[in-house]
mmCIF file of C-alpha atoms and ligand atoms in Angstrom:
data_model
loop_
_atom_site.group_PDB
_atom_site.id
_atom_site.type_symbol
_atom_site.label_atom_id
_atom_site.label_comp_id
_atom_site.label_asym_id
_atom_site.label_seq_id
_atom_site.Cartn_x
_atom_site.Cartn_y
_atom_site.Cartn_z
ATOM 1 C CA UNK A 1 120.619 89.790 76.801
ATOM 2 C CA UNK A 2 119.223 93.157 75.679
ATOM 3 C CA UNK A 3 114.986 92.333 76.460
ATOM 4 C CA UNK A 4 114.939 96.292 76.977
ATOM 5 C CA UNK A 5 111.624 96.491 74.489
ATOM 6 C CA UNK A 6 109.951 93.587 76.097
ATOM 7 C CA UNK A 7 106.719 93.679 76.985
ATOM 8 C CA UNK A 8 105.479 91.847 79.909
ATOM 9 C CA UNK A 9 101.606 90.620 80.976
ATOM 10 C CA UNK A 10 101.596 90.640 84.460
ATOM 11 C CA UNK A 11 98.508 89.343 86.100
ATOM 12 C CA UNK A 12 97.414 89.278 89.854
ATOM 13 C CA UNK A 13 94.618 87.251 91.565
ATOM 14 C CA UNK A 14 95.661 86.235 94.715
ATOM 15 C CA UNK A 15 92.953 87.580 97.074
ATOM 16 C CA UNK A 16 90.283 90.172 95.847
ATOM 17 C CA UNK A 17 91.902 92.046 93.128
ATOM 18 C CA UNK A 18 91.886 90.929 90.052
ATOM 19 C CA UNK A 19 94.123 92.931 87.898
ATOM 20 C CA UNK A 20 96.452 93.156 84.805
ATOM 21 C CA UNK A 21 99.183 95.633 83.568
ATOM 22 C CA UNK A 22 101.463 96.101 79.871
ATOM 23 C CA UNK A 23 105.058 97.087 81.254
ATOM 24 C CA UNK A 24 107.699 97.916 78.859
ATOM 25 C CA UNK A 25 111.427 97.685 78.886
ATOM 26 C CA UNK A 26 111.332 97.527 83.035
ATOM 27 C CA UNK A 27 109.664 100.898 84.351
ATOM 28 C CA UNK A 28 107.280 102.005 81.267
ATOM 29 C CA UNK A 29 103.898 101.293 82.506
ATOM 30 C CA UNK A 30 101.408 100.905 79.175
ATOM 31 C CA UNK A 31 98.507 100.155 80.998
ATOM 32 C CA UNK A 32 97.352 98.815 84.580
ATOM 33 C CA UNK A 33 93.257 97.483 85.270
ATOM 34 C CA UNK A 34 92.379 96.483 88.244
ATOM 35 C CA UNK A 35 88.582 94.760 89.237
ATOM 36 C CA UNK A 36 88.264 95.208 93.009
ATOM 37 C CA UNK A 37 85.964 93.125 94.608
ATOM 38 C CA UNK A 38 85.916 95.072 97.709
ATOM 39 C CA UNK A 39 82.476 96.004 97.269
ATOM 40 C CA UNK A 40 81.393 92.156 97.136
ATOM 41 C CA UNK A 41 83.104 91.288 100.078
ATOM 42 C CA UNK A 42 82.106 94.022 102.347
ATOM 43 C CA UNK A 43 78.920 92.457 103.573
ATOM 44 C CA UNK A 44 80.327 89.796 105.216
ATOM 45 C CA UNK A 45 83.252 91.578 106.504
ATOM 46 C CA UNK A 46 86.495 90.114 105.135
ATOM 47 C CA UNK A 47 87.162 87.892 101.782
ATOM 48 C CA UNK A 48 85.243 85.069 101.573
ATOM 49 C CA UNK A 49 87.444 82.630 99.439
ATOM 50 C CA UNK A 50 84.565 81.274 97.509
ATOM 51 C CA UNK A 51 82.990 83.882 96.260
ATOM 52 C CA UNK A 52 86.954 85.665 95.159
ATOM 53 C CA UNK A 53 87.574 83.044 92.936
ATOM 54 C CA UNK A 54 84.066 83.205 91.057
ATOM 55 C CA UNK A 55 85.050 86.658 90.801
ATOM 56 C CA UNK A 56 88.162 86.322 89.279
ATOM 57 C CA UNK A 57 86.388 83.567 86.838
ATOM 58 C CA UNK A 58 84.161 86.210 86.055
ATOM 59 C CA UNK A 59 86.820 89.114 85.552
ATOM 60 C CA UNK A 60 89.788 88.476 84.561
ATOM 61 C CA UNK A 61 89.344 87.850 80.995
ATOM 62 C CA UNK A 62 87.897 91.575 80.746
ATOM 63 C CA UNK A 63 90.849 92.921 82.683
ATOM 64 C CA UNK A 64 93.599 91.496 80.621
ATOM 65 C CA UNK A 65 91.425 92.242 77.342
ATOM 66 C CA UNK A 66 91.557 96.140 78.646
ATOM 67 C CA UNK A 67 94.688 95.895 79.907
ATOM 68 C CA UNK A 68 96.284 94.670 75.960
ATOM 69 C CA UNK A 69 93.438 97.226 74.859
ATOM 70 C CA UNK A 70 94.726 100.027 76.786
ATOM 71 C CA UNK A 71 98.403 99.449 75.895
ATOM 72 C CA UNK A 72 97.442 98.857 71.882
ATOM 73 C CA UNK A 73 99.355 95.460 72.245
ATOM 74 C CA UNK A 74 98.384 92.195 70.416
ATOM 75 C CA UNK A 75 99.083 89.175 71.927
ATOM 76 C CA UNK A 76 101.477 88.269 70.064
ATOM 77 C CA UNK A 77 103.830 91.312 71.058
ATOM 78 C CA UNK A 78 104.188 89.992 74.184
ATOM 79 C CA UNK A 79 107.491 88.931 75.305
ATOM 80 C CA UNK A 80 106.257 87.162 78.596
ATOM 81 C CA UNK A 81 103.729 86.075 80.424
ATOM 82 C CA UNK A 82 103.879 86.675 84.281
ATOM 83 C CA UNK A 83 101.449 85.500 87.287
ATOM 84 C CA UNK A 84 100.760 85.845 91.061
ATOM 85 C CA UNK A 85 101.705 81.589 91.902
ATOM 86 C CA UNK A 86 101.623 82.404 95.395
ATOM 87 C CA UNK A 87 101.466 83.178 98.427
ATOM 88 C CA UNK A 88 97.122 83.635 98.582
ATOM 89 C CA UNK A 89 93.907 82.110 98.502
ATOM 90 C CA UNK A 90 94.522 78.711 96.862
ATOM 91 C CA UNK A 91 90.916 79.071 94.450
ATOM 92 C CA UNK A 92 92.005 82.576 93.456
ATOM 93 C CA UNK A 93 95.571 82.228 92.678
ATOM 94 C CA UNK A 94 94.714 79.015 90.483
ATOM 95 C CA UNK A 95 92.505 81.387 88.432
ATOM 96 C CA UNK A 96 95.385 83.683 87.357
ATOM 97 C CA UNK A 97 97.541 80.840 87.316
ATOM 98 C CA UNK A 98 95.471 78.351 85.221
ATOM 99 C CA UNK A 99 94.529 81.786 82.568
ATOM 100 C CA UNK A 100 98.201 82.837 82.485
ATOM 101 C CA UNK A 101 99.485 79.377 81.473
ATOM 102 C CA UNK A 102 97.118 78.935 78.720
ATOM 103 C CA UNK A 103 97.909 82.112 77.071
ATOM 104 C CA UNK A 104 101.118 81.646 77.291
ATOM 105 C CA UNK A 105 101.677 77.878 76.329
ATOM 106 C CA UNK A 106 98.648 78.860 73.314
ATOM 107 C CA UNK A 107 100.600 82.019 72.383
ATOM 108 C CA UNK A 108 104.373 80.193 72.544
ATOM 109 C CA UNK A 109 105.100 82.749 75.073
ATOM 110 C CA UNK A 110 107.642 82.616 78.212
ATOM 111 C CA UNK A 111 105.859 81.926 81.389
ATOM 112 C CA UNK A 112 107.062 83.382 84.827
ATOM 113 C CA UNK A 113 105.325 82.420 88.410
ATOM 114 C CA UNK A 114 106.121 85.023 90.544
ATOM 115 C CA UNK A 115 106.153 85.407 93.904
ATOM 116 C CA UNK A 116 102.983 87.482 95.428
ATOM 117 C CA UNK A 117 106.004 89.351 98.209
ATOM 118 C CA UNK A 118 108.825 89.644 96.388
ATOM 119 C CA UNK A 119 106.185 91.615 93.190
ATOM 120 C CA UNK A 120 105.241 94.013 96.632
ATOM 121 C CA UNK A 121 108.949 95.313 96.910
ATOM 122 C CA UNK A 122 109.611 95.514 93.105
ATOM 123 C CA UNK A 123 107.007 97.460 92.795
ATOM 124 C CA UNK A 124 109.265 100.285 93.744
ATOM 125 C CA UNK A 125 111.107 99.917 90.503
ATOM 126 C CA UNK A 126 108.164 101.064 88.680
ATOM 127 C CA UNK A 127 108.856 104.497 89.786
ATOM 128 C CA UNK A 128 112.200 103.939 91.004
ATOM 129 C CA UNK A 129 114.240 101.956 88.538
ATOM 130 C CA UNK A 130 117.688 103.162 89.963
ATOM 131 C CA UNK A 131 116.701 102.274 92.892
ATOM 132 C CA UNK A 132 120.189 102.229 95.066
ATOM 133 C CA UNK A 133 121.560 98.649 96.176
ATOM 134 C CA UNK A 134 121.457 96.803 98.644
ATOM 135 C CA UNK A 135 117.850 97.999 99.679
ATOM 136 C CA UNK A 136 117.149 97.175 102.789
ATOM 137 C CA UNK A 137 112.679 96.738 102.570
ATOM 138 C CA UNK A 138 110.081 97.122 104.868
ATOM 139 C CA UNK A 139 107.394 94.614 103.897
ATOM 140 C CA UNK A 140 103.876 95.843 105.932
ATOM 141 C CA UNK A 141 100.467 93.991 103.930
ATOM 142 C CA UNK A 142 97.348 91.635 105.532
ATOM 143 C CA UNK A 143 99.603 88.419 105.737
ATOM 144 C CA UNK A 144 103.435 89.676 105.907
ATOM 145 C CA UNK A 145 105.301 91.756 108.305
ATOM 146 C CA UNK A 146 109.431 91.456 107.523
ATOM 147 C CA UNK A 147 112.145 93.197 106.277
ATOM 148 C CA UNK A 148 113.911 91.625 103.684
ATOM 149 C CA UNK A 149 117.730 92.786 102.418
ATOM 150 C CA UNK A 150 117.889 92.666 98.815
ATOM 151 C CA UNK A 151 121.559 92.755 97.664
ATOM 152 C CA UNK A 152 120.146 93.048 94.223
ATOM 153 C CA UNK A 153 116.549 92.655 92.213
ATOM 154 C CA UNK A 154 116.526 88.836 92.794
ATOM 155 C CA UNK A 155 118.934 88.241 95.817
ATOM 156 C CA UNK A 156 117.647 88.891 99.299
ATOM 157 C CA UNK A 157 117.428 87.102 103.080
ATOM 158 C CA UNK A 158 114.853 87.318 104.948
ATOM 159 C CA UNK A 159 116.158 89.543 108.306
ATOM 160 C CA UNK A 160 112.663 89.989 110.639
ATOM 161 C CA UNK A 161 109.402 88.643 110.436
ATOM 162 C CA UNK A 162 106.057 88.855 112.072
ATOM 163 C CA UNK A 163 105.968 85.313 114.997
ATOM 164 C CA UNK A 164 101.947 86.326 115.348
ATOM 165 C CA UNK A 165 99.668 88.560 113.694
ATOM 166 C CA UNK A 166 101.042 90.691 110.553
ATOM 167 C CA UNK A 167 100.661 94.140 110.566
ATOM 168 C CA UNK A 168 97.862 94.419 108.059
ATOM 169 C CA UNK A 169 96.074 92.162 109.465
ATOM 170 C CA UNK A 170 95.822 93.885 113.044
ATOM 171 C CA UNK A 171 94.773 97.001 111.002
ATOM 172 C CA UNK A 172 91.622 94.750 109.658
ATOM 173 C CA UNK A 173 90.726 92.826 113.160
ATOM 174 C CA UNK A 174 90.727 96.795 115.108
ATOM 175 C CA UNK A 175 88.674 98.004 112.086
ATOM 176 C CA UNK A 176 86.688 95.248 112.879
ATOM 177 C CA UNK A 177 86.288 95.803 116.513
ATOM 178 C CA UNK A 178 85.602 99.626 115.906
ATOM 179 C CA UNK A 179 82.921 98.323 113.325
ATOM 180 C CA UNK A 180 84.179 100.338 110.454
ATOM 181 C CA UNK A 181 84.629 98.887 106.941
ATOM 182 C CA UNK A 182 86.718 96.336 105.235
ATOM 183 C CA UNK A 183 89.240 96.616 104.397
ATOM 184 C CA UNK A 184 90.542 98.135 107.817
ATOM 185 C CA UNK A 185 93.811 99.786 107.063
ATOM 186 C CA UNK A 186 92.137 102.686 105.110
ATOM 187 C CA UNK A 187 89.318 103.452 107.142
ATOM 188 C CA UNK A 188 91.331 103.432 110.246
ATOM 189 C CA UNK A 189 93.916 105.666 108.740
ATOM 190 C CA UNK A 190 90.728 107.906 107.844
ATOM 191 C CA UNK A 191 89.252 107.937 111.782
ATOM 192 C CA UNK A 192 92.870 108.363 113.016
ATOM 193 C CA UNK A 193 93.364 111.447 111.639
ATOM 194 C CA UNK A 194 90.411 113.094 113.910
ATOM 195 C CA UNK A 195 91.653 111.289 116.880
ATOM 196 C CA UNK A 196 94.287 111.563 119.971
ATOM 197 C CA UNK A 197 97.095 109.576 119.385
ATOM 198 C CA UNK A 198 97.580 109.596 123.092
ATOM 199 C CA UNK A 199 94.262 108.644 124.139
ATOM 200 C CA UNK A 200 94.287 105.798 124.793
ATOM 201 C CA UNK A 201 97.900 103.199 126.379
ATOM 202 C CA UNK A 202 98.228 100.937 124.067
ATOM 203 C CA UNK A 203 102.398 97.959 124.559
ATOM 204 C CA UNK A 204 104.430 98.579 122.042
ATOM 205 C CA UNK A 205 105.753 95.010 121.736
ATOM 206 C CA UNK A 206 109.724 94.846 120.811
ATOM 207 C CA UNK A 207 110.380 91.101 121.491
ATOM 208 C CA UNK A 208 113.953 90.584 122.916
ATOM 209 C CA UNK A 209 116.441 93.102 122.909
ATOM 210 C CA UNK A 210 117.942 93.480 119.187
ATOM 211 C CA UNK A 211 114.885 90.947 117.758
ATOM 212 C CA UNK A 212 113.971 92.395 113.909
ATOM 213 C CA UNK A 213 111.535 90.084 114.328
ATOM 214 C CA UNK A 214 107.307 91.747 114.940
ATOM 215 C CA UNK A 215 104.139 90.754 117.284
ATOM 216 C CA UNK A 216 100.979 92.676 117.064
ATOM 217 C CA UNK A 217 98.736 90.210 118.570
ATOM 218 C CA UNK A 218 98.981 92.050 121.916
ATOM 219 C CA UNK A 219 98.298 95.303 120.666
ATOM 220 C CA UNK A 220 95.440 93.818 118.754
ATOM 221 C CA UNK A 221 94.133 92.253 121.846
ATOM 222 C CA UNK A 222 95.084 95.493 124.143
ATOM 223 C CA UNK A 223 92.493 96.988 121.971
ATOM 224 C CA UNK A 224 89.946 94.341 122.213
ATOM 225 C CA UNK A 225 90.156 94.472 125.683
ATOM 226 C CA UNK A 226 90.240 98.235 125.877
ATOM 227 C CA UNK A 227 86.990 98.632 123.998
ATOM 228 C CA UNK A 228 85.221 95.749 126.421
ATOM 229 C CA UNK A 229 86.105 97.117 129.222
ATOM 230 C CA UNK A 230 84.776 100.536 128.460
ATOM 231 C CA UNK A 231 81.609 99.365 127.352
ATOM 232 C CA UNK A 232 80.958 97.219 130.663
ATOM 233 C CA UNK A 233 81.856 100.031 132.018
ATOM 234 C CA UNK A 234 78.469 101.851 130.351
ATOM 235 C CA UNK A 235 81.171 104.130 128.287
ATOM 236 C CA UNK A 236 81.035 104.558 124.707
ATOM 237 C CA UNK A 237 85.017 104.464 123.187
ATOM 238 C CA UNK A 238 85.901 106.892 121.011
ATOM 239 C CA UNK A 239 86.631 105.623 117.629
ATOM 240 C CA UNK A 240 88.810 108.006 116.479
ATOM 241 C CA UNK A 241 90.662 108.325 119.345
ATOM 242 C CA UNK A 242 91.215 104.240 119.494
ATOM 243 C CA UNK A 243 91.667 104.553 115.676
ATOM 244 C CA UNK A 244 94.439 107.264 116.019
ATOM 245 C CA UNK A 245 96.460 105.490 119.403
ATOM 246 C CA UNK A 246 96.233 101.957 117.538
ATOM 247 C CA UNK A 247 97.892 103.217 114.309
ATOM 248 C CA UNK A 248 100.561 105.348 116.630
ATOM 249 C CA UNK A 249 101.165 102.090 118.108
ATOM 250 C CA UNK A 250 101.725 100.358 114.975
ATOM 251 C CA UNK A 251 103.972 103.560 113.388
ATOM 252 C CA UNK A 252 105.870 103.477 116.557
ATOM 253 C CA UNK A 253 107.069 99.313 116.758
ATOM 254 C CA UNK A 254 107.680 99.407 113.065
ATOM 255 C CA UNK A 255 109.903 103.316 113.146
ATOM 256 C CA UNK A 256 112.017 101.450 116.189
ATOM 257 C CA UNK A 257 112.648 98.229 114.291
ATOM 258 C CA UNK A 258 113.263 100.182 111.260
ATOM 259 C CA UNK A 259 115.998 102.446 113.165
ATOM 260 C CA UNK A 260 117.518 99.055 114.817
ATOM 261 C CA UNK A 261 117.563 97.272 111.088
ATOM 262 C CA UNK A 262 119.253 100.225 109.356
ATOM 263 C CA UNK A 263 121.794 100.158 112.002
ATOM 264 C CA UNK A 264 122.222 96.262 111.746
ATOM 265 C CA UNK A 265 122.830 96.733 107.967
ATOM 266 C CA UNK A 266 124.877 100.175 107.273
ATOM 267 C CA UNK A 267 125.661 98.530 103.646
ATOM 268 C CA UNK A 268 121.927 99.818 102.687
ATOM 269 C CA UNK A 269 121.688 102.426 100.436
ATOM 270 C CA UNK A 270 117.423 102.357 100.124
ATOM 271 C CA UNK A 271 114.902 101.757 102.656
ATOM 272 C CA UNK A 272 112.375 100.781 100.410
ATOM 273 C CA UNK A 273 108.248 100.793 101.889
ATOM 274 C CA UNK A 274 105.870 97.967 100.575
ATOM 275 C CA UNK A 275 102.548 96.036 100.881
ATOM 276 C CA UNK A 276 99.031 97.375 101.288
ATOM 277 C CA UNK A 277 99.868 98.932 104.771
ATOM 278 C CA UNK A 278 102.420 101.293 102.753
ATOM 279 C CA UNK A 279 99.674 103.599 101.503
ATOM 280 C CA UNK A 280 99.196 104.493 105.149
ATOM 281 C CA UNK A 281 100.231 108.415 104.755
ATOM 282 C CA UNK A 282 101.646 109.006 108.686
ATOM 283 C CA UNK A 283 103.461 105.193 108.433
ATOM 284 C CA UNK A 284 105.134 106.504 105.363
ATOM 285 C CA UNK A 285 105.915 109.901 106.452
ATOM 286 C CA UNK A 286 107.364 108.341 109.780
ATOM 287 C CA UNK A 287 110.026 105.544 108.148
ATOM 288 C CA UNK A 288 110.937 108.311 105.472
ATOM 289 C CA UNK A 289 111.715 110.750 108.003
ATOM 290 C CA UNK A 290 113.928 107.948 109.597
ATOM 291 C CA UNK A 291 115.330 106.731 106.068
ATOM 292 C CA UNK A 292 116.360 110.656 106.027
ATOM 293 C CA UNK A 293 118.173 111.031 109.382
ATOM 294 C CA UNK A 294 119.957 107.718 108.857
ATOM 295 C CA UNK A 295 120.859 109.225 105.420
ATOM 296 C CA UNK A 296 119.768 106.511 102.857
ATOM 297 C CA UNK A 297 117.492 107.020 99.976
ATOM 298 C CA UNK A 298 114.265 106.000 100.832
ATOM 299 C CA UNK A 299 110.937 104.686 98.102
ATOM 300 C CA UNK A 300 107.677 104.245 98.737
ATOM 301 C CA UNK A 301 105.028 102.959 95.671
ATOM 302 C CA UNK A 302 101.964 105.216 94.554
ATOM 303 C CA UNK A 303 98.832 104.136 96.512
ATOM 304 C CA UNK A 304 97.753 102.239 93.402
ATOM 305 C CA UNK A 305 101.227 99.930 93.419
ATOM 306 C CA UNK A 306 100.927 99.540 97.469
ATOM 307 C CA UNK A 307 97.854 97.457 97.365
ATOM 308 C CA UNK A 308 97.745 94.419 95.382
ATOM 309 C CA UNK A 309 98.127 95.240 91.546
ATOM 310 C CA UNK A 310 99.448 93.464 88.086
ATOM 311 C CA UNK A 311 102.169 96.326 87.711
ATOM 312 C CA UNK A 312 103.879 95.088 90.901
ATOM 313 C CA UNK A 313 103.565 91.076 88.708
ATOM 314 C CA UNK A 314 104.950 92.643 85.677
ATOM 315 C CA UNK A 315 107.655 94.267 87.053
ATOM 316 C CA UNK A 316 108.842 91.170 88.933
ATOM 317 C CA UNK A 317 108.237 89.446 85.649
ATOM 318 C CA UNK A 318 110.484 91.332 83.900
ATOM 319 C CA UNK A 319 113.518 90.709 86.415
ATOM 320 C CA UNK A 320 112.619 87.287 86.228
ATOM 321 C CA UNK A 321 113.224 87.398 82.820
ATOM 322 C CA UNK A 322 116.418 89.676 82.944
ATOM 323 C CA UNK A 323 117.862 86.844 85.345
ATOM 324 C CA UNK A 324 116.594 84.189 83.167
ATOM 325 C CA UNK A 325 114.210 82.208 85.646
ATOM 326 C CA UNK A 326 111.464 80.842 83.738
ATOM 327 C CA UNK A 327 108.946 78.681 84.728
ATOM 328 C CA UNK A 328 107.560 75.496 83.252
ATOM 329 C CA UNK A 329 103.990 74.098 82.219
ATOM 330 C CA UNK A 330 103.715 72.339 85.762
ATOM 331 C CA UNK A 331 103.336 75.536 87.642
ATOM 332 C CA UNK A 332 100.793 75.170 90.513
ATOM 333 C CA UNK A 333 99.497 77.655 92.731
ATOM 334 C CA UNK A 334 101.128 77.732 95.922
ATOM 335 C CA UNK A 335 99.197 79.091 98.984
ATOM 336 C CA UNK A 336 101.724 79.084 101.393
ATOM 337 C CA UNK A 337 104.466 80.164 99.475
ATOM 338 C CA UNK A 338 107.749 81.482 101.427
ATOM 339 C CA UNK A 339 110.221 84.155 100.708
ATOM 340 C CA UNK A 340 113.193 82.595 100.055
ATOM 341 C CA UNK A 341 115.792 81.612 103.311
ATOM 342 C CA UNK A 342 112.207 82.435 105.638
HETATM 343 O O1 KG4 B 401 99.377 93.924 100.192
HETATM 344 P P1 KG4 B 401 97.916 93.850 100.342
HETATM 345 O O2 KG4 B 401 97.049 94.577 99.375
HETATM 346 O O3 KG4 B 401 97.450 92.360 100.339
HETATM 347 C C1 KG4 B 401 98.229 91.341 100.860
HETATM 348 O O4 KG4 B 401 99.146 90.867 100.152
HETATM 349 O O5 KG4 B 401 97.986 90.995 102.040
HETATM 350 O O6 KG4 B 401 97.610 94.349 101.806
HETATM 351 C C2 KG4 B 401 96.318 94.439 102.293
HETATM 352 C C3 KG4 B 401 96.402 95.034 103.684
HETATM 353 C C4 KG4 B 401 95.061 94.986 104.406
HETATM 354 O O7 KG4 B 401 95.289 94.438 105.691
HETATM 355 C C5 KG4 B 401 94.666 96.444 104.469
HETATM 356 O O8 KG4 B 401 93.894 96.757 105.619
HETATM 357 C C6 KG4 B 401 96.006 97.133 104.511
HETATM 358 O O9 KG4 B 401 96.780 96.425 103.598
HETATM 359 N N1 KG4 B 401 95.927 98.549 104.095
HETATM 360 C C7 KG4 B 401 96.211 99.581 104.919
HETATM 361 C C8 KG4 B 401 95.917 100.767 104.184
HETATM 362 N N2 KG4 B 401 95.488 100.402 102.933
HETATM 363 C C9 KG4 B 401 95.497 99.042 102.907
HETATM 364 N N3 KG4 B 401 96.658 99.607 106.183
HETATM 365 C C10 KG4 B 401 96.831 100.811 106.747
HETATM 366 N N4 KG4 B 401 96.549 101.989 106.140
HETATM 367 C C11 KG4 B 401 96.107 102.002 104.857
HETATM 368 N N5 KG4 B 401 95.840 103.166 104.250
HETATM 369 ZN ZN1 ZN B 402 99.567 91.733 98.589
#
């Protein structure tokens, strides 16, 4: 099947993004809007579920008007319709859902439910489409911590996984505990870069010997404990300096793993980076520099394409559609959606 000129909607609104991108042929990006509602959510310190979805209610036919807009497409060029089905907040992924279906079953169009983890590793192909197979991925965003082995674009296991607290996640509860902003992972990577990595001891936690599998909850709580402590004490922490040693932490678990994974699975050609936690700058310079003494390619998506985007939906929609997997009119959202084999 030759769908090299179609043109796929992709549209994300699982948690507080609301966003919508034109991709051509694979890898030709026409357009890409995203609505943040980071602003809105900031007051109360994390999302607050309720108030996302209004958002997206609010939003989303805007963004996907600029989003056809910007790529001078009519509806009715569309080849396919694709949508964030899960994993997410339930009221905000039935949003994107519930608009997605309509225009597609109004327009006559092909309707694809994608999966919220798998759109964060094809993202790569957006600025990667050779990508080398098998690709061995390093999934880091607020929910997920695993690394998945893709044999191809639609065929992967599950090989680690996070038993406690995902990586992103830990990033938002320090940020938290340092009383900087929300989201976490940026403003720690900000505060980290005037700190001492060393500053403070913070485990590194490895699990059992050979385990690909992750647990930040005891870093997380190291740090808790670490900043209680010092102000019983009378002290005042540093926040850089906690900033700085957490993310070390962090870069260090996930470079070991990394080195241990791409050792378990020599077949790999890429070690590809994804989630929100791959804009980090020092996490990405750290697994490229071991993608380059292990000697495999190694991708990592522009900030924009880390965080949670439509290009990253569109792109997965158009494999989807390459491989034939279409879904029908009873899509529902799916909060707890799994990768497949997890
Ligand atoms: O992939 P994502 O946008 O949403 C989920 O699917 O979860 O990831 C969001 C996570 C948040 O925990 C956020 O703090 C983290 O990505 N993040 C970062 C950075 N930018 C976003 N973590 C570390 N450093 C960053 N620069
Ligand atoms: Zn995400």
């Amino acid at each position: 099947m030759d769908i090299a000129q179609d043109l796929v909607l992709g549209i994300e609104t699982s948690c507080d993004e609301t966003s919508a991108a034109v991709l051509s042929g694979g890898s030709v990006l026409l357009s890409h809007v995203t609505s943040s509602q980071i602003d809105v959510h900031q007051v109360y310190g994390g999302v607050v579920p309720e108030i996302a979805s209004r958002e997206h209610c609010l939003h989303i036919d805007a963004v996907v008007d600029r989003a056809l807009g910007e790529a001078g497409v009519r509806l009715k060029d569309l080849g396919a319709v694709a949508v964030t089905f899960g994993p997410g907040l339930v009221g905000s992924l039935l949003v994107g859902v519930a608009y997605a279906k309509a225009l597609a079953y109004a327009r006559g169009l092909k309707f694809i439910g994608v999966n919220h983890l798998e759109a964060h590793v094809l993202a790569n192909l957006l600025e990667h489409p050779d990508m080398a197979f098998p690709v061995l991925a390093l999934l880091v965003s607020g929910g997920h911590t695993n690394y998945l082995y893709f044999e191809d674009y639609l065929t992967y296991r599950v090989v680690g996984r996070t038993r406690d607290d995902a990586a992103g996640e830990a990033f938002d509860k320090v940020a938290r505990a340092l009383k900087l902003g929300y989201p976490g992972g940026p403003h720690i990577e900000k505060a980290a870069q005037k700190g001492r990595d060393d500053a403070y001891a913070l485990p590194r936690s490895l699990l059992e010997p050979g385990s690909l599998d992750f647990s930040f909850s005891g870093l997380k709580s190291a740090v808790l404990n670490q900043l209680n402590s010092a102000r019983m004490r009378g002290d005042t922490p540093s926040v850089e300096d906690m900033a700085a040693s957490f993310q070390r932490a962090v870069i260090d678990v996930l470079v070991t793993k990394t080195h241990m994974a791409l050792e378990r699975f020599p077949q790999a050609r890429t070690l590809a980076l994804a989630g929100g936690v791959a804009a980090n700058g020092a996490l990405g310079q750290a697994i490229e520099a071991e993608a380059m003494q292990q000697g495999v390619d190694f991708c990592s998506p522009s900030l924009e394409f880390c965080t949670d985007n439509g290009a990253m939906v569109a792109v997965a929609g158009y494999c989807y559609n390459k491989a034939g997997r279409y879904t029908g009119w009873n899509l529902n959202a799916v909060p707890g959606l799994k990768l497949t084999a997890e």
